[in-house]
Amino acid sequence: MSEKLAVHGGKRTVPEGFIKPWPHVTEADRKAVMEVFATARITEQQQIQSEGLAKEWAEYMGVQYCIPVNSGTAALHMCVAGLGIGPGDEVIVPAFTFWASAAAVLHHNAIPVFVDIDPTTYCIDPNLIEAKISDRTKAIMPVHIHGMPVDMDPLLEIARKHHLGVIEDVAQAHGARYKGRLCGSMGDVAGYSTQASKTLSSGCQGGLFTTNDEVVYRKAALLQYFGEWVVPGREREEQEYNAYGLGWMYRGDMFAQAFIRSQLRRLDENNALRIRNCNFLTEHLSGIKGLETPFVPEKREPVYYNYVVGFNPKELGVDISARTLREKVQEALRAEGVPTGQWQRLPVPMQEIFQNRVGYGKGCPWKCHGSEVEYHKDDYPRAVEFIDSHCYVFDVNPPNDLELMGMYVEAFQKVMDHLDQILE
Ligand SMILES: Cc1ncc(COP(=O)(O)O)c(C=O)c1O
């Protein structure tokens, strides 16, 4: 091991070009996409790919209905609309997520109400939900963040008690399980993203909507395609051209769908390889003083969309903030060739749109519906603390394997062994 840190001119631990990109594209994926061109009329493929993906994802999830769409945000918006949530209604959302979870609520003129996170899993804390329920609350949106399943049983119990819908945001958790149940199969509706970086990736944009409820499915289907009823594959011939309500254009793309269908065949295998990589990191990084590795509660099977590392300066006896320690170590790790970074910079309710309640203009939806919901900066201390004290280690996806994970561990060890040099 080179003793001189790369950030001070030493040899980097992970050689340039060693890391393999995600999604991993195989010959089977290429063939699947090329087959879209194989029919005489390419337009037929729209129905073939969409229905094929809907059937295969519903089967994988063990649910009744699936609608492939063009983004996770679209799928979540369909969840909100499908449950009949409307202007001025409130939906409970975790304070730490990608803000698209909350945008999906705003898109339907409803109002997100945020709840802080569980400091051990970084998912919504079910213990804090009831205090945020009002007579306007219509649903709870658990987000399985970083691929970690939310503690669903207490959350479902609260939803039952208060007659609330449950919208699962599974953008980051395809194939993750809670007490043996797949994330996305426990609530009333679920939205999944298949955007390029996701554990089920289209290589570009995409999303999936699922439910077991026929009425919800039909409402979501209407919203997905201009608010019109159409017979798939016979749009021109049998379309009524009669909008039953306001709809959007959320249809997915057939090339992306062909790619996802091929990737889906390897989802469990890829998840298993990613989990093995991350378990290796946890096993080795947890022994390094000053670092905190992900905590996995019993009966939860995360898929590690992101691998999260925390920093604890107190454990090292150094008088600096967790944020400063993280930033210094990250800089040194990056020089070693370890792709570490930040994701969210602010809890969602602290972002401008909520601080200024700008919404879609003139203070709506808040002002338009006499909403008193406010977003105070001090209400989400755990989300703030998480963001300050944690970083992400990227590229834990296959085909990267334990050889790369070993280099990551070596680089962490090297940097943490030479902390005095980077904290000077
Ligand atoms: C937690 C979460 N929810 C929703 C989304 C939105 O998905 P998309 O980017 O496909 O619209 C994302 C993804 O980026 C996400 O990470």
GROMACS .gro file of C-alpha atoms and ligand atoms in nm, residues 70-74 76 97-98 100-101 143 145 169 171-172 192-195 198 205-207 305 343, ligand 1:
model
   41
   70ASN     CA    1  -4.196   0.767  -1.898
   71SER     CA    2  -4.065   0.850  -1.547
   72GLY     CA    3  -4.087   0.766  -1.181
   73THR     CA    4  -4.232   1.110  -1.115
   74ALA     CA    5  -4.513   1.038  -1.364
   76LEU     CA    6  -4.599   0.872  -0.851
   97THR     CA    7  -3.597   1.202  -0.039
   98PHE     CA    8  -3.553   1.323  -0.393
  100ALA     CA    9  -3.988   1.433  -0.706
  101SER     CA   10  -4.173   1.239  -0.433
  143VAL     CA   11  -3.995   0.620   0.027
  145ILE     CA   12  -3.459   0.539   0.027
  169ASP     CA   13  -4.209   0.535  -0.370
  171ALA     CA   14  -3.774   0.456  -0.724
  172GLN     CA   15  -3.464   0.321  -0.548
  192TYR     CA   16  -4.098   0.304  -0.954
  193SER     CA   17  -3.834   0.491  -1.153
  194THR     CA   18  -3.631   0.311  -1.417
  195GLN     CA   19  -3.412   0.615  -1.485
  198LYS     CA   20  -3.166   0.291  -1.086
  205GLN     CA   21  -3.578   0.754  -1.853
  206GLY     CA   22  -3.875   0.547  -1.751
  207GLY     CA   23  -4.114   0.451  -1.475
  305TYR     CA   24  -2.921   0.165  -0.464
  343TRP     CA   25  -2.671   1.345  -0.321
  425LIG     C1   26  -3.679   0.860  -0.429
  425LIG     C2   27  -3.712   0.903  -0.568
  425LIG     N1   28  -3.839   0.930  -0.599
  425LIG     C3   29  -3.876   0.966  -0.724
  425LIG     C4   30  -3.782   0.977  -0.824
  425LIG     C5   31  -3.827   1.025  -0.959
  425LIG     O1   32  -3.798   0.935  -1.062
  425LIG     P1   33  -3.772   0.989  -1.210
  425LIG     O2   34  -3.641   1.059  -1.211
  425LIG     O3   35  -3.772   0.865  -1.293
  425LIG     O4   36  -3.886   1.079  -1.245
  425LIG     C6   37  -3.648   0.948  -0.796
  425LIG     C7   38  -3.546   0.954  -0.900
  425LIG     O5   39  -3.477   1.008  -0.949
  425LIG     C8   40  -3.611   0.911  -0.665
  425LIG     O6   41  -3.485   0.887  -0.633
   0.00000   0.00000   0.00000
